Tab-separated table of C-alpha atoms in Angstrom:
chain	number	residue	atom	x	y	z
A	1	MET	CA	14.507	-21.688	-6.405
A	2	LYS	CA	11.095	-23.121	-5.709
A	3	TYR	CA	8.839	-23.266	-8.097
A	4	LYS	CA	5.296	-21.846	-8.761
A	5	ASP	CA	2.756	-23.243	-10.928
A	6	TYR	CA	1.575	-20.215	-12.456
A	7	TYR	CA	-1.643	-21.917	-14.250
A	8	ALA	CA	-2.603	-23.615	-11.306
A	9	ILE	CA	-2.570	-20.344	-9.497
A	10	LEU	CA	-4.931	-18.450	-12.246
A	11	GLY	CA	-7.147	-21.803	-12.795
A	12	VAL	CA	-6.329	-22.391	-16.290
A	13	PRO	CA	-5.232	-25.693	-18.484
A	14	ARG	CA	-1.432	-25.494	-19.404
A	15	GLY	CA	-2.781	-25.352	-22.903
A	16	ALA	CA	-4.741	-22.647	-22.396
A	17	ASP	CA	-4.781	-19.550	-24.875
A	18	LEU	CA	-4.366	-15.734	-24.203
A	19	ASP	CA	-8.058	-15.379	-24.193
A	20	GLU	CA	-8.737	-17.643	-21.526
A	21	ILE	CA	-5.677	-16.774	-19.457
A	22	LYS	CA	-6.719	-12.841	-19.589
A	23	LYS	CA	-10.089	-14.056	-18.241
A	24	ALA	CA	-9.193	-16.182	-15.753
A	25	TYR	CA	-6.792	-13.332	-14.484
A	26	ARG	CA	-9.417	-10.640	-14.709
A	27	LYS	CA	-11.533	-12.730	-12.931
A	28	LEU	CA	-9.461	-13.016	-9.978
A	29	ALA	CA	-8.123	-9.455	-9.969
A	30	ARG	CA	-11.621	-8.343	-9.919
A	31	THR	CA	-12.142	-10.811	-6.806
A	32	TYR	CA	-8.711	-10.078	-4.956
A	33	HIS	CA	-7.804	-6.548	-5.912
A	34	PRO	CA	-6.923	-4.781	-2.206
A	35	ASP	CA	-9.529	-1.955	-3.472
A	36	VAL	CA	-12.493	-4.247	-3.649
A	37	SER	CA	-11.822	-7.062	-1.407
A	38	LYS	CA	-11.733	-7.145	2.328
A	39	SER	CA	-10.152	-11.055	2.862
A	40	PRO	CA	-7.360	-10.378	4.576
A	41	ASP	CA	-5.266	-12.412	2.167
A	42	ALA	CA	-6.573	-10.336	-0.617
A	43	GLU	CA	-3.151	-8.563	-1.268
A	44	ALA	CA	-1.707	-11.933	-1.313
A	45	ARG	CA	-3.870	-13.540	-4.001
A	46	PHE	CA	-3.470	-10.333	-6.138
A	47	LYS	CA	0.161	-10.216	-6.360
A	48	GLU	CA	0.225	-13.986	-6.967
A	49	ALA	CA	-2.733	-13.685	-9.564
A	50	ALA	CA	-0.415	-10.868	-10.849
A	51	GLU	CA	2.973	-12.172	-10.976
A	52	ALA	CA	1.395	-15.545	-12.759
A	53	TYR	CA	-0.400	-13.268	-15.510
A	54	ALA	CA	2.617	-11.029	-16.202
A	55	THR	CA	4.752	-14.472	-17.125
A	56	LEU	CA	1.626	-16.299	-19.035
A	57	LYS	CA	0.504	-13.253	-21.131
A	58	ASP	CA	3.876	-12.765	-22.801
A	59	ALA	CA	4.914	-15.657	-25.611
A	60	THR	CA	8.620	-15.032	-24.300
A	61	LYS	CA	7.887	-15.709	-20.648
A	62	ARG	CA	5.898	-18.195	-21.293
A	63	ALA	CA	7.962	-20.579	-23.685
A	64	ALA	CA	10.573	-19.969	-21.043
A	65	TYR	CA	8.581	-20.693	-18.241
A	66	ASP	CA	7.412	-23.887	-19.768
A	67	GLU	CA	10.687	-25.095	-20.458
A	68	LEU	CA	11.157	-25.907	-16.450
A	69	GLY	CA	8.572	-28.312	-16.771
A	70	HIS	CA	6.073	-29.024	-14.168
A	71	PRO	CA	7.337	-29.900	-10.722
A	72	PRO	CA	4.738	-29.547	-8.165
A	73	THR	CA	4.419	-26.235	-6.354
A	74	GLY	CA	6.972	-25.132	-3.940
A	75	ALA	CA	9.296	-27.898	-5.039
A	76	GLU	CA	12.888	-27.028	-5.428
A	77	PHE	CA	14.298	-26.812	-9.118
A	78	LYS	CA	17.258	-25.915	-10.771
A	79	PRO	CA	16.907	-23.394	-13.658
A	80	PRO	CA	18.438	-24.181	-17.016
A	81	PRO	CA	22.327	-23.028	-17.040
A	82	GLN	CA	21.203	-21.088	-19.933
A	83	TRP	CA	19.189	-19.024	-17.406
A	84	GLN	CA	21.943	-17.943	-15.366
A	85	GLN	CA	24.085	-16.921	-18.408
A	86	ASP	CA	21.003	-15.047	-19.921
A	87	PHE	CA	19.779	-13.639	-16.596
A	88	ALA	CA	22.245	-13.572	-14.326
A	89	PRO	CA	25.997	-13.294	-15.737
A	90	GLY	CA	28.819	-13.016	-13.706
A	91	SER	CA	27.115	-14.238	-10.749
A	92	ALA	CA	28.338	-17.285	-9.154
A	93	SER	CA	24.631	-18.225	-8.235
A	94	PHE	CA	21.616	-17.054	-8.251
A	95	GLU	CA	19.936	-20.068	-6.122
A	96	ASP	CA	18.897	-16.684	-4.047
A	97	ILE	CA	16.686	-15.179	-6.973
A	98	ASP	CA	12.930	-15.729	-6.867
A	99	LEU	CA	11.259	-16.979	-10.149
A	100	ALA	CA	9.410	-14.123	-10.777
A	101	ASP	CA	12.155	-11.555	-10.531
A	102	LEU	CA	13.984	-13.852	-13.298
A	103	LEU	CA	11.132	-13.641	-15.422
A	104	ALA	CA	10.428	-10.088	-15.279
A	105	ALA	CA	13.900	-9.270	-15.760
A	106	MET	CA	13.318	-10.303	-19.213
A	107	GLY	CA	10.755	-7.749	-19.605
A	108	ARG	CA	13.522	-5.114	-18.899
A	109	GLY	CA	15.948	-5.910	-21.124
A	110	GLN	CA	18.243	-7.486	-18.236
A	111	ALA	CA	17.753	-11.078	-19.624
A	112	GLY	CA	17.226	-11.324	-23.514
A	113	GLY	CA	17.271	-14.851	-23.473
A	114	ALA	CA	19.707	-17.238	-25.189
A	115	GLY	CA	21.927	-15.536	-28.133
A	116	SER	CA	21.099	-11.959	-26.736
A	117	GLY	CA	24.698	-11.156	-26.213
A	118	ARG	CA	25.902	-8.361	-23.810
A	119	ARG	CA	23.150	-6.882	-21.988
A	120	GLN	CA	22.200	-3.148	-21.277
A	121	ALA	CA	20.508	-2.298	-18.282
A	122	MET	CA	17.861	-0.234	-18.874
A	123	PRO	CA	17.630	2.965	-15.917
A	124	ILE	CA	14.752	2.360	-13.273
A	125	LYS	CA	13.050	5.025	-11.440
A	126	GLY	CA	12.837	4.872	-7.848
A	127	ARG	CA	9.520	3.763	-6.029
A	128	ASP	CA	6.867	6.666	-5.698
A	129	PHE	CA	5.449	6.854	-2.113
A	130	GLU	CA	1.796	7.717	-2.104
A	131	THR	CA	0.852	8.753	1.441
A	132	SER	CA	-1.299	10.866	3.562
A	133	VAL	CA	-1.510	13.033	6.782
A	134	THR	CA	-4.323	14.519	8.812
A	135	LEU	CA	-3.844	18.034	9.876
A	136	THR	CA	-5.934	20.553	12.375
A	137	LEU	CA	-7.623	23.568	10.827
A	138	GLU	CA	-5.001	25.804	12.697
A	139	ASP	CA	-2.055	23.650	11.039
A	140	ALA	CA	-3.540	23.972	7.718
A	141	ARG	CA	-4.129	27.538	7.600
A	142	ARG	CA	-0.573	28.446	9.474
A	143	GLY	CA	1.642	25.738	7.826
A	144	THR	CA	2.832	23.062	9.755
A	145	SER	CA	5.843	20.293	9.693
A	146	VAL	CA	4.952	16.490	9.644
A	147	ASN	CA	6.994	13.491	9.704
A	148	LEU	CA	6.466	11.241	6.970
A	149	THR	CA	7.103	7.230	7.308
A	150	LEU	CA	8.449	5.628	4.245
A	151	ALA	CA	9.316	2.433	4.026
A	152	ASP	CA	10.400	0.051	1.260
A	153	ALA	CA	12.355	-3.180	1.279
A	154	GLN	CA	15.360	-1.034	1.596
A	155	GLY	CA	14.277	-0.461	4.821
A	156	GLU	CA	12.458	2.307	6.383
A	157	ARG	CA	13.636	6.478	7.246
A	158	THR	CA	11.501	9.169	8.055
A	159	LEU	CA	11.300	12.482	6.489
A	160	GLN	CA	10.494	15.683	8.059
A	161	VAL	CA	8.675	17.823	5.385
A	162	THR	CA	6.960	21.559	5.837
A	163	ILE	CA	3.237	21.384	4.958
A	164	PRO	CA	2.804	25.229	3.129
A	165	PRO	CA	0.200	27.390	4.783
A	166	GLY	CA	-3.049	27.434	3.386
A	167	VAL	CA	-3.491	23.448	2.367
A	168	CYS	CA	-7.205	22.530	1.610
A	169	GLN	CA	-9.122	19.143	2.115
A	170	ASP	CA	-8.474	16.448	-0.098
A	171	GLN	CA	-5.555	18.612	-1.827
A	172	LYS	CA	-2.192	16.844	-3.328
A	173	LEU	CA	1.290	17.293	-3.207
A	174	ARG	CA	3.902	16.127	-4.891
A	175	LEU	CA	7.457	16.050	-3.586
A	176	ARG	CA	9.942	15.612	-6.424
A	177	GLY	CA	12.945	13.140	-6.183
A	178	LYS	CA	12.459	12.363	-2.193
A	179	GLY	CA	11.249	8.684	-2.878
A	180	GLY	CA	12.957	5.868	-3.342
A	181	LYS	CA	16.042	5.381	-5.042
A	182	GLY	CA	16.288	4.952	-8.867
A	183	HIS	CA	18.248	2.192	-10.014
A	184	GLN	CA	21.139	2.254	-12.989
A	185	GLY	CA	20.932	5.832	-13.761
A	186	GLY	CA	17.444	5.955	-13.286
A	187	PRO	CA	15.958	9.016	-11.566
A	188	ASP	CA	14.544	9.148	-7.591
A	189	GLY	CA	10.951	8.768	-6.980
A	190	ASP	CA	8.673	10.717	-5.681
A	191	ILE	CA	6.364	11.348	-2.775
A	192	TYR	CA	2.519	12.062	-3.453
A	193	LEU	CA	0.734	13.324	-0.182
A	194	HIS	CA	-2.834	13.873	0.268
A	195	ILE	CA	-3.914	16.046	2.607
A	196	ASN	CA	-7.006	15.247	5.254
A	197	LEU	CA	-8.069	18.260	7.738
A	198	ALA	CA	-9.230	16.881	10.716
A	199	PRO	CA	-13.135	17.736	11.645
A	200	HIS	CA	-13.394	20.826	13.744
A	201	ALA	CA	-15.651	21.485	16.444
A	202	VAL	CA	-16.789	24.962	15.138
A	203	PHE	CA	-15.367	25.056	11.559
A	204	ARG	CA	-16.248	22.792	8.247
A	205	PRO	CA	-14.029	23.853	5.073
A	206	ASP	CA	-14.965	24.211	1.420
A	207	HIS	CA	-12.188	24.408	-0.668
A	208	HIS	CA	-10.230	27.150	1.208
A	209	ASP	CA	-13.108	28.611	2.648
A	210	LEU	CA	-14.393	27.488	6.283
A	211	TYR	CA	-18.194	28.286	7.344
A	212	PHE	CA	-19.490	28.001	10.938
A	213	ASP	CA	-23.153	28.211	12.586
A	214	LEU	CA	-23.848	31.679	14.166
A	215	LEU	CA	-26.482	31.364	16.622
A	216	LEU	CA	-28.741	34.745	17.221
A	217	ALA	CA	-31.214	35.768	19.562
A	218	PRO	CA	-34.103	37.282	17.688
A	219	TRP	CA	-33.431	40.633	18.925
A	220	GLU	CA	-29.634	40.616	17.570
A	221	ALA	CA	-31.025	39.752	14.190
A	222	ALA	CA	-34.001	42.289	14.115
A	223	LEU	CA	-31.860	45.150	15.643
A	224	GLY	CA	-28.711	43.855	14.128
A	225	ALA	CA	-25.765	43.956	16.798
A	226	GLU	CA	-22.088	43.237	17.320
A	227	VAL	CA	-21.178	40.147	18.513
A	228	GLN	CA	-18.017	38.037	19.540
A	229	VAL	CA	-16.999	34.899	16.343
A	230	PRO	CA	-14.533	32.245	16.599
A	231	THR	CA	-11.696	32.369	13.750
A	232	LEU	CA	-9.025	30.266	13.509
A	233	ASP	CA	-6.976	33.012	14.882
A	234	GLY	CA	-9.084	33.786	17.949
A	235	ALA	CA	-12.316	35.692	18.716
A	236	VAL	CA	-13.128	39.020	16.457
A	237	LEU	CA	-15.845	40.854	16.426
A	238	LEU	CA	-18.766	40.386	13.884
A	239	THR	CA	-21.308	42.989	12.986
A	240	VAL	CA	-24.618	41.785	12.113
A	241	PRO	CA	-26.526	44.218	10.181
A	242	ALA	CA	-30.164	44.617	11.198
A	243	GLY	CA	-32.630	42.803	9.714
A	244	THR	CA	-30.464	39.404	9.357
A	245	ARG	CA	-32.431	36.556	8.267
A	246	ALA	CA	-31.627	32.995	9.105
A	247	GLY	CA	-29.387	31.331	6.425
A	248	ARG	CA	-27.893	34.319	5.288
A	249	LYS	CA	-23.538	34.126	5.023
A	250	LEU	CA	-22.236	37.115	6.645
A	251	ARG	CA	-18.689	36.635	5.612
A	252	LEU	CA	-15.551	37.407	7.611
A	253	ARG	CA	-12.423	38.158	4.500
A	254	GLY	CA	-9.116	36.595	4.626
A	255	ARG	CA	-10.209	34.417	7.663
A	256	GLY	CA	-10.109	31.075	5.684
A	257	LEU	CA	-7.763	28.527	4.981
A	258	THR	CA	-5.410	30.605	2.881
A	259	ALA	CA	-4.699	33.715	5.263
A	260	GLY	CA	-6.039	36.935	3.480
A	261	ALA	CA	-7.134	34.860	-0.155
A	262	SER	CA	-9.648	33.022	1.194
A	263	ASP	CA	-13.321	33.816	3.765
A	264	LEU	CA	-14.906	32.409	7.146
A	265	TYR	CA	-18.682	32.433	6.504
A	266	ALA	CA	-20.767	32.481	9.713
A	267	ILE	CA	-24.164	30.708	8.582
A	268	VAL	CA	-27.034	32.472	10.350
A	269	HIS	CA	-29.340	30.713	12.833
A	270	ILE	CA	-32.088	32.524	14.712
A	271	ASP	CA	-32.864	30.780	18.227
A	272	VAL	CA	-35.285	31.164	20.809
A	273	PRO	CA	-35.649	31.209	24.822
A	274	ALA	CA	-36.823	27.513	25.180
A	275	THR	CA	-38.506	29.303	28.439
A	276	LEU	CA	-39.565	32.996	29.082
A	277	THR	CA	-39.629	35.390	32.235
A	278	GLU	CA	-42.690	36.737	32.928
A	279	ARG	CA	-41.218	39.957	31.938
A	280	GLU	CA	-40.090	38.600	28.232
A	281	ARG	CA	-43.492	36.883	27.977
A	282	VAL	CA	-45.340	40.457	28.456
A	283	LEU	CA	-42.899	42.168	25.904
A	284	TYR	CA	-43.338	39.095	23.341
A	285	GLN	CA	-46.801	39.670	23.624
A	286	GLU	CA	-46.438	43.298	23.435
A	287	LEU	CA	-44.573	42.638	20.460
A	288	ALA	CA	-46.860	40.457	18.735
A	289	LYS	CA	-49.544	42.953	19.154
A	290	VAL	CA	-47.868	45.709	17.498
A	291	SER	CA	-45.924	44.220	14.917
A	292	GLY	CA	-47.498	43.775	11.612
A	293	PHE	CA	-44.648	40.962	10.549
A	294	ASN	CA	-46.110	37.683	9.106
A	295	PRO	CA	-43.338	35.542	8.463
A	296	ARG	CA	-45.552	32.947	6.267
A	297	VAL	CA	-46.446	36.486	4.109
A	298	ASN	CA	-44.150	39.132	4.670
A	299	GLY	CA	-41.260	36.417	4.490
A	300	PHE	CA	-42.124	35.342	1.322
A	301	LYS	CA	-42.774	38.839	-0.211
A	302	GLU	CA	-39.437	39.791	1.401
A	303	LYS	CA	-37.474	36.689	0.146
A	304	ALA	CA	-39.117	36.812	-3.558
A	305	HIS	CA	-37.386	40.645	-3.897
A	306	VAL	CA	-34.084	38.739	-2.929
B	1	MET	CA	15.530	11.559	9.919
B	2	PHE	CA	16.126	14.180	7.283
B	3	ASP	CA	14.928	17.066	7.354
B	4	GLU	CA	15.350	18.882	3.896
B	5	PRO	CA	13.818	22.035	2.206
B	6	THR	CA	10.518	21.179	1.076
B	7	GLU	CA	9.267	22.177	-2.683
B	8	TRP	CA	5.937	20.697	-3.146
B	9	LEU	CA	3.952	21.181	-6.352
B	10	SER	CA	0.518	21.429	-5.453
B	11	LEU	CA	-1.545	19.041	-7.877
B	12	ASP	CA	-4.500	21.059	-8.686
B	13	THR	CA	-5.166	23.560	-11.530
B	14	SER	CA	-2.810	26.493	-10.426
B	15	ALA	CA	-0.066	24.249	-11.404
B	16	ARG	CA	1.103	23.038	-15.121
B	17	ILE	CA	2.670	20.195	-15.900
B	18	SER	CA	4.794	19.350	-19.313
B	19	LEU	CA	3.820	15.592	-21.300
B	20	THR	CA	7.163	14.390	-20.607
B	21	GLU	CA	6.700	15.252	-16.870
B	22	LEU	CA	3.484	13.922	-16.860
B	23	ALA	CA	3.877	10.359	-18.676
B	24	GLU	CA	6.757	9.938	-16.252
B	25	CYS	CA	4.462	10.521	-13.324
B	26	CYS	CA	1.907	8.652	-14.446
B	27	ASP	CA	3.963	5.160	-15.716
B	28	LEU	CA	2.349	5.969	-19.057
B	29	THR	CA	4.092	7.118	-22.613
B	30	ALA	CA	3.849	10.336	-24.339
B	31	THR	CA	1.832	8.324	-27.097
B	32	GLU	CA	-0.751	7.327	-24.609
B	33	LEU	CA	-1.120	10.413	-23.336
B	34	ASP	CA	-1.818	11.528	-26.692
B	35	GLU	CA	-4.180	8.959	-27.256
B	36	LEU	CA	-5.888	9.536	-24.476
B	37	VAL	CA	-6.430	13.543	-25.545
B	38	ASP	CA	-7.652	12.217	-28.997
B	39	TYR	CA	-10.035	10.544	-26.845
B	40	ASN	CA	-10.950	13.617	-25.423
B	41	ALA	CA	-10.353	12.283	-21.996
B	42	LEU	CA	-7.181	14.532	-21.384
B	43	ALA	CA	-7.312	18.029	-22.025
B	44	PRO	CA	-3.876	20.057	-22.355
B	45	LEU	CA	-3.702	23.797	-21.897
B	46	ASP	CA	-4.071	26.068	-24.847
B	47	GLY	CA	-0.376	27.830	-25.721
B	48	VAL	CA	2.294	27.776	-27.867
B	49	ALA	CA	4.673	25.757	-26.217
B	50	SER	CA	6.774	23.399	-27.862
B	51	GLU	CA	6.042	20.432	-25.833
B	52	GLN	CA	2.009	20.419	-24.651
B	53	VAL	CA	1.351	21.387	-21.052
B	54	PHE	CA	-1.271	20.106	-18.746
B	55	SER	CA	-2.812	21.066	-15.322
B	56	ALA	CA	-1.232	19.837	-12.608
B	57	HIS	CA	-4.626	18.231	-11.442
B	58	TRP	CA	-4.277	15.227	-14.024
B	59	VAL	CA	-1.886	13.897	-11.959
B	60	VAL	CA	-3.853	11.914	-9.414
B	61	PRO	CA	-6.646	10.455	-11.612
B	62	LEU	CA	-4.287	9.472	-14.239
B	63	ARG	CA	-1.692	7.847	-11.758
B	64	THR	CA	-5.096	5.725	-10.400
B	65	VAL	CA	-6.032	4.875	-13.857
B	66	ALA	CA	-2.748	3.721	-15.015
B	67	LYS	CA	-2.820	1.696	-11.792
B	68	LEU	CA	-5.849	0.299	-12.618
B	69	ARG	CA	-4.640	-0.629	-16.037
B	70	LEU	CA	-2.046	-2.093	-14.894
B	71	ASP	CA	-3.657	-4.329	-12.112
B	72	PHE	CA	-6.644	-5.519	-14.821
B	73	ASP	CA	-4.802	-5.450	-17.752
B	74	LEU	CA	-7.275	-2.925	-19.662
B	75	ASP	CA	-7.122	-1.231	-23.137
B	76	LEU	CA	-6.158	2.136	-23.165
B	77	PHE	CA	-9.693	3.030	-24.498
B	78	THR	CA	-11.234	1.560	-20.946
B	79	VAL	CA	-8.808	3.575	-19.252
B	80	ALA	CA	-10.097	7.053	-21.171
B	81	MET	CA	-13.502	6.275	-19.984
B	82	MET	CA	-12.628	5.427	-16.640
B	83	LEU	CA	-10.454	8.907	-16.269
B	84	GLY	CA	-13.857	10.332	-17.105
B	85	GLN	CA	-15.910	8.951	-14.568
B	86	LEU	CA	-13.251	9.162	-11.984
B	87	ASN	CA	-13.293	13.093	-12.837
B	88	ARG	CA	-16.724	12.648	-12.632
B	89	ILE	CA	-16.881	11.169	-8.601
B	90	ALA	CA	-14.252	14.150	-8.023
B	91	GLN	CA	-16.099	16.776	-8.723
B	92	LEU	CA	-19.586	14.934	-7.265
B	93	GLU	CA	-17.161	14.500	-4.239
B	94	GLN	CA	-16.389	18.084	-4.024
B	95	GLN	CA	-20.010	19.097	-3.965
B	96	VAL	CA	-21.110	17.078	-1.404
B	97	GLN	CA	-18.310	18.357	0.486
B	98	SER	CA	-19.378	21.948	-0.529
B	99	LEU	CA	-23.046	21.256	0.364
B	100	GLN	CA	-22.092	19.809	3.766
B	101	ALA	CA	-20.007	22.788	5.087
B	102	ARG	CA	-22.846	24.966	4.113
B	103	LEU	CA	-25.988	22.824	5.556
B	104	PRO	CA	-27.518	24.468	8.424
B	105	LEU	CA	-26.606	22.591	11.695
B	106	HIS	CA	-29.961	20.333	12.404
B	107	LEU	CA	-29.669	19.304	8.519
B	108	ARG	CA	-26.459	18.053	8.356
B	109	VAL	CA	-25.529	14.330	8.059
B	110	MET	CA	-21.859	13.870	9.045
B	111	GLN	CA	-19.324	11.818	6.630
B	112	HIS	CA	-18.831	9.008	9.517
B	113	GLU	CA	-22.419	8.408	10.185
């Protein structure tokens, strides 16, 4: 068994009190937490500090650890004979057991120290897996099957699961009992799945609704029109009412991510031709002469009454 | 490869979860969850069930704070404060996503930019 110097890992003297140990650990945890640090060895450093802290913050574990003396880091050492009786009774040897596992077992009732008598194994829940999947909007609306690869110390396995229709961005799903196997009578772990939706060239999701930009010619907006618009199930005809303004949302009921229960919205944008033919120019000029519409005046007034 | 019937529980306000199951999911004890309720960080659903029932949307933030608690050895009051802030961040992210979806094309800032 290899010795690890937990005091050196936390950077505290061997006589450090609990406050010093906690402060040193938190400082390291803040520096190397995988959610914070981008350093390639951050996870290993964080785990190392957490392992050291788990032992040194617990008076019983710390006393047991201190009994080992102070061999150099990495040096092979033989734990006191009593430990084998306490931690691994009945096994021929516990050479392969890691020091951290041995000390951690103390807290789970698998080891109770000298004189603890018959030990009772505590049920341990199997490992939970957290994973994510990225779906197209089409698959999110219709539902789909995905393969989840789950890897742990026992190996790797692939689980094919069905994603129900109508999921949305950032939705979280829990699949009970499909995670790691439980130990000593504990329940199997769960799978937590985070849904991501891949960006779509046309549609933008908001919860279960979808939005897209509908470009209209000025005359379509003014006169009304029937225009073909895309949906996740294919193109449909949308009636644009006469007098439709830019920014108006036109609803296609039931065409969102949850079929029948969420909607697709077309957000109107009015575009104008960048260049005009001579005939178009004449018609626009005539319109300008005859129309009393002034968007800086009429538009504000009309909007104020909406 | 396993191909099994998939019975997902959607972890949102549409689903409910008992105190015992919530504790099991989040690696917190029922007593600790009660304390979070006392701090107004967590709210059970109204009802007359013998055991408290919660909206399933609490599962994910509670798992997050429980992990941070373990990683940084935080006390339960700090966990309660953090839970409130996490919920606030989630709500703001949702608002940003809604606004992004509704913004006109030329005003939209794509998330990857």
